[in-house]
XYZ file of C-alpha atoms in Angstrom:
533
model
C 21.338 -7.025 -18.823
C 22.806 -8.941 -21.070
C 21.422 -6.447 -24.290
C 21.999 -9.501 -27.155
C 20.255 -11.874 -25.232
C 17.399 -12.852 -27.649
C 13.821 -12.255 -26.103
C 11.902 -15.568 -25.245
C 7.779 -15.843 -26.092
C 5.716 -18.898 -25.585
C 3.971 -16.929 -23.229
C 0.337 -16.737 -26.124
C 1.197 -20.345 -26.777
C 0.502 -20.780 -22.998
C -2.021 -18.514 -22.622
C -3.766 -19.938 -25.780
C -2.717 -24.239 -24.990
C -1.785 -24.555 -21.775
C -3.854 -21.993 -18.987
C -6.500 -23.788 -17.335
C -10.070 -22.179 -17.370
C -10.346 -19.283 -14.819
C -12.400 -18.018 -12.115
C -13.762 -14.537 -12.249
C -11.838 -13.053 -9.924
C -8.821 -13.837 -12.443
C -10.224 -13.151 -15.773
C -8.743 -10.036 -17.108
C -11.571 -9.481 -19.578
C -14.253 -9.602 -15.982
C -11.579 -7.734 -14.238
C -10.473 -4.731 -15.971
C -13.834 -3.565 -16.495
C -15.412 0.056 -15.933
C -13.025 2.132 -13.619
C -10.415 -1.055 -13.082
C -9.326 -0.911 -16.448
C -5.885 0.592 -17.287
C -4.929 4.058 -18.350
C -1.918 5.242 -20.299
C 0.289 7.891 -19.230
C -0.070 11.436 -19.135
C 2.716 14.086 -19.305
C 1.955 17.163 -16.762
C -1.529 18.895 -18.355
C -2.604 21.485 -16.373
C -6.104 21.333 -15.233
C -8.630 23.903 -16.057
C -11.615 25.532 -13.801
C -12.854 24.633 -10.518
C -13.496 25.946 -7.718
C -10.908 28.321 -5.146
C -9.251 25.698 -3.365
C -8.124 26.256 -0.013
C -4.161 27.691 0.971
C -3.027 24.824 3.028
C -3.815 22.165 -0.238
C -0.926 24.378 -1.966
C 0.846 20.884 -2.456
C 1.159 17.726 -4.118
C -0.880 15.251 -3.639
C -0.195 11.578 -4.775
C -2.294 8.076 -4.940
C -0.038 4.944 -6.301
C -2.547 2.090 -7.772
C -2.290 -0.849 -9.897
C -2.539 0.095 -13.858
C -1.558 -2.769 -16.055
C 1.581 -1.652 -19.017
C 0.336 -4.344 -21.033
C -3.694 -5.891 -21.027
C -2.855 -9.165 -19.626
C -3.700 -12.442 -22.013
C -2.856 -14.516 -19.015
C -4.548 -15.094 -15.476
C -5.053 -11.420 -13.821
C -5.844 -10.806 -10.048
C -6.248 -7.090 -9.404
C -3.552 -7.197 -7.433
C -0.380 -7.635 -10.081
C -0.691 -4.415 -12.128
C 2.406 -1.921 -12.649
C 2.387 0.697 -10.198
C 1.183 4.184 -11.978
C 1.266 7.530 -9.110
C -1.773 9.607 -10.156
C -0.165 13.448 -9.372
C -2.311 16.654 -9.230
C -0.098 19.918 -7.665
C -1.376 23.097 -6.971
C -0.088 26.141 -6.586
C -1.800 29.133 -5.436
C -4.698 27.677 -6.290
C -3.492 26.504 -9.776
C -3.394 22.886 -10.607
C -1.897 20.584 -13.059
C -2.387 16.694 -13.164
C -0.612 13.594 -14.635
C -0.034 9.731 -14.335
C 3.372 7.789 -14.474
C 4.549 4.427 -14.495
C 6.954 3.598 -11.877
C 9.819 2.596 -13.914
C 10.421 -0.676 -12.086
C 12.641 -3.222 -13.060
C 9.715 -5.369 -14.788
C 8.455 -2.424 -16.441
C 11.609 -1.442 -18.022
C 12.363 -5.249 -18.967
C 8.772 -5.587 -20.655
C 8.515 -1.956 -21.909
C 11.919 -3.185 -24.230
C 10.542 -6.836 -24.974
C 6.646 -4.964 -25.582
C 5.245 -8.132 -23.958
C 4.906 -9.330 -20.245
C 7.869 -12.129 -19.264
C 7.091 -11.508 -15.099
C 3.847 -13.740 -13.953
C 1.747 -12.360 -12.535
C 2.321 -13.436 -9.031
C -0.860 -14.016 -7.607
C -2.921 -15.357 -10.299
C -0.087 -16.110 -12.676
C -0.033 -20.523 -11.379
C -3.646 -21.687 -12.148
C -3.866 -25.031 -13.035
C -0.334 -27.611 -12.667
C 0.509 -27.370 -15.884
C 0.814 -24.125 -17.028
C 1.844 -23.108 -13.721
C 5.093 -25.674 -14.545
C 5.225 -24.051 -17.276
C 5.450 -20.349 -16.570
C 8.204 -21.507 -14.011
C 10.065 -23.507 -16.675
C 10.190 -19.813 -18.985
C 10.551 -18.098 -15.838
C 13.672 -19.650 -14.916
C 14.721 -19.212 -19.140
C 14.595 -15.997 -18.992
C 16.856 -15.280 -15.842
C 19.469 -17.961 -16.929
C 19.518 -15.961 -19.981
C 19.488 -12.206 -18.076
C 16.705 -10.803 -20.182
C 15.375 -10.326 -16.665
C 17.525 -10.355 -12.956
C 15.144 -10.648 -9.943
C 17.960 -11.167 -7.085
C 20.195 -8.206 -8.218
C 17.182 -6.146 -9.388
C 13.615 -7.223 -7.695
C 10.728 -8.175 -9.236
C 7.773 -5.836 -7.457
C 5.258 -3.713 -9.036
C 5.444 -0.752 -6.662
C 1.797 -0.693 -6.638
C 0.983 -0.617 -3.728
C 1.114 3.430 -1.502
C 3.543 6.411 -1.458
C 5.945 7.481 1.389
C 8.211 9.764 3.046
C 11.009 8.491 4.390
C 13.867 10.267 5.225
C 13.457 13.303 3.481
C 12.683 11.445 0.180
C 9.270 10.219 -2.006
C 9.353 6.642 -2.001
C 6.742 3.947 -4.456
C 6.265 0.975 -2.192
C 5.490 -2.714 -2.558
C 5.273 -5.277 -0.283
C 7.079 -7.858 -3.108
C 10.489 -5.250 -3.281
C 12.716 -2.227 -2.223
C 11.228 1.029 -2.330
C 11.676 3.002 -5.569
C 12.464 6.872 -5.108
C 10.492 9.151 -7.226
C 11.024 12.891 -7.251
C 8.048 15.589 -8.437
C 10.070 18.018 -10.425
C 8.975 21.746 -10.903
C 6.488 21.172 -13.925
C 4.719 18.974 -11.739
C 5.960 15.942 -13.706
C 7.220 12.352 -11.555
C 10.099 11.106 -12.050
C 11.335 7.320 -11.531
C 14.777 7.819 -10.036
C 15.580 4.120 -9.041
C 15.362 0.644 -6.248
C 16.469 1.969 -3.268
C 18.344 0.235 -0.403
C 18.527 2.734 2.566
C 22.424 1.625 2.827
C 22.260 -1.775 4.158
C 24.736 -3.819 5.009
C 23.034 -6.393 5.111
C 21.291 -8.203 2.547
C 17.935 -6.770 1.787
C 15.348 -7.874 -0.768
C 11.841 -6.342 0.017
C 10.436 -4.102 2.723
C 6.461 -3.615 4.186
C 4.453 -0.894 1.580
C 2.936 0.707 4.908
C 6.005 1.845 7.160
C 6.179 4.059 9.554
C 7.485 6.924 10.743
C 8.595 8.971 14.367
C 8.025 12.336 13.190
C 10.326 13.724 16.376
C 12.817 10.842 15.668
C 13.571 11.079 12.135
C 12.941 7.307 11.977
C 11.543 4.830 10.018
C 10.267 1.487 10.964
C 9.731 -1.530 8.448
C 9.555 -5.268 8.250
C 10.083 -7.982 5.801
C 8.107 -11.542 5.560
C 10.159 -14.319 3.467
C 9.266 -17.683 2.868
C 11.691 -19.200 4.539
C 12.875 -19.035 7.553
C 13.392 -16.355 9.343
C 9.735 -15.524 8.230
C 9.877 -12.115 9.550
C 12.431 -9.581 9.983
C 12.145 -6.519 11.892
C 14.082 -3.898 11.221
C 14.877 0.094 11.727
C 15.782 3.123 9.584
C 17.456 6.308 11.146
C 16.860 9.678 10.618
C 20.330 9.734 8.280
C 18.394 7.306 6.049
C 20.686 4.387 6.476
C 18.816 0.623 7.775
C 20.032 -0.533 10.531
C 21.424 -4.449 11.436
C 17.634 -6.585 11.090
C 16.144 -8.491 14.274
C 15.237 -11.605 12.665
C 11.600 -13.130 14.872
C 12.124 -17.039 14.734
C 9.406 -17.748 16.194
C 6.839 -17.006 13.164
C 6.398 -20.489 12.552
C 5.365 -19.786 8.715
C 5.497 -17.319 5.925
C 2.274 -14.999 6.767
C 1.915 -12.353 4.234
C 1.630 -9.162 6.789
C 0.284 -6.311 4.903
C 0.542 -3.928 7.677
C 1.766 -3.169 11.279
C 1.962 -1.425 14.270
C 4.715 1.012 16.121
C 3.484 2.968 19.452
C 5.972 4.908 21.720
C 7.679 1.980 22.961
C 6.319 -1.284 20.946
C 6.332 -2.926 17.620
C 2.836 -5.311 16.914
C 2.990 -7.255 14.054
C 0.058 -9.196 12.947
C 0.329 -13.164 12.330
C -2.758 -14.111 10.428
C -4.030 -16.794 8.238
C -3.242 -14.859 4.521
C 0.385 -17.239 4.510
C 2.548 -17.776 1.758
C 3.469 -20.995 0.446
C 5.614 -22.233 -3.047
C 4.703 -25.541 -2.304
C 1.364 -24.298 -3.718
C 2.832 -23.282 -7.144
C 3.590 -27.175 -7.586
C -0.075 -27.854 -6.797
C -1.385 -25.598 -9.921
C -2.742 -22.317 -7.364
C -1.228 -19.550 -5.860
C 1.590 -19.303 -3.800
C -0.796 -16.242 -1.240
C -3.706 -18.050 0.232
C -5.613 -18.848 3.693
C -4.457 -21.167 6.028
C -8.216 -21.735 8.100
C -6.549 -24.439 10.571
C -4.297 -21.117 11.765
C -5.700 -19.355 14.957
C -4.401 -15.503 14.408
C -2.012 -13.442 17.343
C -0.139 -11.163 17.440
C 3.020 -9.928 18.492
C 4.950 -7.166 20.718
C 7.994 -6.995 20.377
C 9.987 -3.773 22.294
C 10.591 -1.277 19.571
C 14.232 -0.866 20.032
C 15.068 -4.713 20.893
C 18.446 -5.569 19.126
C 16.585 -9.177 19.228
C 13.431 -11.109 20.062
C 13.946 -12.827 23.531
C 11.285 -9.570 24.795
C 9.257 -10.566 21.746
C 4.850 -11.984 23.147
C 2.553 -13.388 21.180
C -0.968 -13.271 22.164
C -3.638 -15.124 20.193
C -6.333 -13.497 18.691
C -9.114 -15.574 16.949
C -11.083 -14.372 14.483
C -8.987 -10.869 13.865
C -7.021 -10.984 10.186
C -5.992 -7.562 10.359
C -4.910 -5.797 6.884
C -4.308 -1.697 7.889
C -3.425 0.024 11.057
C -4.716 2.969 11.747
C -3.002 4.240 14.483
C -1.977 2.957 17.538
C -0.779 4.452 21.106
C 0.033 3.197 24.611
C -1.723 3.782 27.590
C -1.594 3.631 31.514
C 2.418 4.596 31.376
C 2.983 1.839 28.647
C 1.016 -1.248 30.677
C -2.076 -1.029 27.662
C -1.307 -0.594 23.755
C -4.850 0.499 21.778
C -5.093 -0.024 18.412
C -7.628 1.115 15.487
C -7.437 -1.389 12.429
C -9.846 -3.331 9.156
C -9.971 -6.493 9.994
C -11.123 -9.123 7.319
C -13.645 -10.938 8.496
C -14.151 -13.290 5.977
C -10.858 -13.839 4.966
C -11.607 -17.333 2.776
C -13.087 -14.374 -0.056
C -10.410 -11.681 0.381
C -8.168 -13.454 -3.057
C -11.367 -14.646 -5.258
C -14.114 -13.179 -4.359
C -12.892 -10.082 -2.900
C -16.563 -8.575 -3.739
C -17.762 -10.715 -0.938
C -14.919 -10.189 1.742
C -16.450 -8.206 4.527
C -14.002 -5.714 6.157
C -14.684 -3.894 9.963
C -12.556 -1.508 11.583
C -12.079 -2.507 15.568
C -10.590 -0.588 18.866
C -8.894 -3.705 20.521
C -7.093 -2.744 23.886
C -3.985 -4.608 24.934
C -2.936 -5.394 28.007
C 0.848 -6.205 27.361
C 1.618 -7.887 31.002
C -0.901 -9.754 30.702
C -1.117 -10.833 27.125
C -4.935 -10.235 26.647
C -7.023 -8.016 24.970
C -10.393 -6.656 24.043
C -11.987 -5.934 21.028
C -14.465 -3.173 19.790
C -16.443 -2.770 16.387
C -16.659 0.773 15.779
C -19.821 0.500 12.742
C -21.772 -1.717 11.966
C -20.471 -0.623 7.804
C -18.493 -2.235 5.597
C -15.458 0.435 5.760
C -11.375 0.182 5.446
C -9.143 2.250 4.177
C -9.286 4.705 6.976
C -6.939 7.486 8.176
C -6.321 10.263 10.343
C -4.873 13.713 10.888
C -1.307 12.693 10.540
C 0.099 14.927 14.009
C -1.707 12.193 15.779
C 0.245 9.509 14.547
C 1.221 6.965 17.521
C -0.250 9.572 19.794
C -4.212 9.021 21.056
C -6.474 10.450 18.499
C -10.624 10.670 18.488
C -11.730 10.543 14.899
C -11.173 8.231 12.023
C -11.966 8.841 8.418
C -12.784 5.521 6.481
C -13.730 4.405 2.911
C -17.146 2.480 3.027
C -17.234 -0.209 0.784
C -20.045 -0.994 -2.072
C -19.900 -4.696 -4.018
C -17.593 -3.346 -6.370
C -16.011 -0.158 -5.058
C -16.219 2.759 -2.697
C -19.484 4.132 -2.010
C -17.820 6.893 0.173
C -16.176 8.413 3.168
C -17.287 8.682 7.009
C -16.031 9.873 9.499
C -16.165 8.070 13.728
C -15.557 9.092 16.810
C -14.308 7.181 18.958
C -14.488 9.056 21.763
C -18.436 6.715 21.653
C -16.498 3.085 21.743
C -18.611 1.497 24.641
C -19.130 -1.927 25.384
C -21.946 -2.836 23.921
C -20.659 -2.437 20.378
C -22.719 0.841 19.795
C -21.933 2.829 15.859
C -18.899 5.704 16.249
C -19.883 7.128 13.025
C -20.802 11.159 12.971
C -20.524 12.083 9.563
C -21.253 11.015 6.390
C -20.852 11.334 2.663
C -21.912 8.923 0.124
C -20.855 9.954 -4.200
C -24.237 8.719 -5.281
C -25.365 6.595 -7.624
C -22.942 5.084 -10.422
C -19.591 7.343 -8.443
C -16.495 5.518 -6.204
C -13.693 6.707 -4.658
C -11.046 5.065 -3.098
C -9.136 6.483 0.477
C -9.412 9.936 1.120
C -6.527 12.027 3.282
C -6.428 14.380 5.604
C -4.857 17.495 5.363
C -5.014 20.259 8.113
C -5.956 23.702 7.279
C -3.778 25.404 9.724
C -0.937 22.895 10.261
C 1.023 25.102 11.983
C -1.381 25.810 14.811
C -0.452 23.653 18.117
C -4.233 24.548 19.030
C -6.165 23.270 16.326
C -8.771 21.163 16.720
C -8.049 17.337 15.218
C -10.775 17.731 12.727
C -10.391 21.049 11.513
C -9.488 20.056 8.075
C -10.215 18.600 5.003
C -10.435 15.490 3.582
C -9.289 14.936 -0.082
C -9.421 11.671 -2.776
C -10.044 11.253 -6.290
C -13.515 9.685 -7.689
C -14.817 8.583 -10.507
C -18.424 9.526 -12.344
C -19.106 5.945 -14.225
C -21.701 7.551 -15.990
C -19.956 10.286 -17.672
C -16.567 8.862 -17.686
C -15.330 11.847 -15.313
C -13.044 11.684 -12.757
C -12.364 14.802 -10.139
C -10.448 15.205 -7.325
C -12.402 16.010 -4.706
C -11.826 18.634 -1.101
C -14.132 17.528 2.112
C -14.971 19.622 5.111
C -13.738 17.110 7.624
C -15.739 19.097 10.201
C -19.289 19.389 8.817
C -21.577 16.584 9.907
C -22.118 15.575 6.190
C -18.508 15.844 5.378
C -19.639 18.469 3.120
C -17.892 18.571 -0.481
C -16.155 22.366 -0.502
C -14.536 21.954 -4.001
C -14.788 19.586 -7.182
C -12.141 19.731 -9.707
C -12.578 17.835 -12.919
C -9.410 15.952 -14.124
C -8.000 16.205 -17.522
C -7.954 11.567 -17.399
C -9.451 9.186 -15.461
C -8.236 8.179 -12.034
C -9.041 4.205 -12.152
C -9.364 2.729 -8.831
C -6.114 2.594 -6.806
C -4.775 1.902 -3.314
C -2.920 4.433 -0.768
C -1.750 8.369 -1.412
C -0.145 11.008 0.646
C -0.139 15.278 0.477
C 2.464 17.355 0.933
C 3.386 20.838 1.130
C 5.712 22.587 -1.340
C 8.164 24.093 -1.733
C 10.875 22.462 -0.248
C 9.507 19.949 1.890
C 9.240 17.146 -1.628
C 12.684 18.382 -3.176
C 15.270 15.606 -2.559
C 17.756 18.173 -3.390
C 17.262 20.105 -0.592
C 17.068 17.236 1.976
C 20.039 16.504 4.069
C 22.051 13.231 3.378
C 24.927 12.073 4.940
C 25.629 8.739 3.016
C 25.561 11.163 -0.273
C 23.888 9.879 -3.510
C 20.667 7.716 -2.813
C 20.793 5.594 -6.276
C 21.062 1.184 -4.880
C 21.511 0.438 -8.354
C 19.770 1.366 -11.047
C 18.173 3.676 -11.954
C 15.115 4.729 -14.119
C 13.870 8.170 -15.503
C 10.574 8.743 -17.550
C 11.049 8.054 -21.603
């Protein structure tokens, strides 16, 4: 970046005199209320008091979510916020908590100028005239090198956290991952944007990569608004991205949020959620719904070098959001998937409160190119997880968040062995937080992770919850085997944790310390780096 460039700031003029009236779903004064409101960074802070914590929780729990650096003046969608990591580090029952922004290129440039310079991707294009004004202003900023999205990306790293090839990353699907590091005192440092030593252009990656613990490989993909609309790739156990496999049979750009990987196959959902940059010229977001499109599933061999083995199966009414797990049966003749489905796709962006999400079990006959779908619950569920040891293997239990009108009201436990053709509810345990409380995605931690004979549900569910009545946030630990998912510990946190997305738990010491990981390709940084200031 040219430090001598003069900041161009006409955002206030556009917001005050050009912007069209905003819908409630993109009005920042309505979106950023209650526990959706942003918080400031919090350095490592010792957590006082609380019940004793199980020894298996010695480690770090990190959850990602949107948290705008500046309160938006322009149209804003919940998905547009800057990524912030909220982490509790536990050592011998003592806890330290911190909240840190992921120091993306976008974050650093806006921090330097003191105001937003990147249009909100989901909500920023609202009306023809303001959309054109923001496009011109953005190009001016790129040409004057106020920021450089082609070289350094423009993503917000606000969606998930993943441990890939011995390193920890914050991810969103509009950019490459950002590597972060947990320090000994419980802080989080952003090390920089990472391209996994790709030998070909590599600009973005899914926020939901899949890791094979047996081989150390990771699998990912990126979608684009030009052909090929989808590219699939593998990252080897040494941390190097292999040559991508273009999927030319994708007819349009679908905004694919998640996918599935089994022992021999990869499954991609081609949903009604699409991207069309030409929509911006009509004054609307580039991300939207194509109601005339029939969703389908694409199946390709896991180690395919081209798409000649790609098979497509029509899946009317199935708009997959998250894949909970997937495995093979009958010697690979069938693929079983557990996934969330957006029943009312037309509401997913404009009216998230009314969007209906269901958990389903799909059984796919690979050769016949057919499938059977079964609903797992009558409740509105998503943010579902399993015991991580059963990833890509047949599992019995699923733990999911219960969605309410504005937030996640509790957690349920589903028993997949109860699925049958009559669509019976598989819920076997539940825990609702109570009036005024909201939560998010749970995470399963095994009580004895090194015990092969341990029962699948022998462990704990951990998550962050918030009480709107007292403005207190807590780290919650629930007994996963209990029929009521009993709370065994509730640790009061020193700062509010806003509603967010996905997280993970990792044991300490060693596993989260990048300096102890062996990387045959040397330094991990792909260009610029950033640190906490």
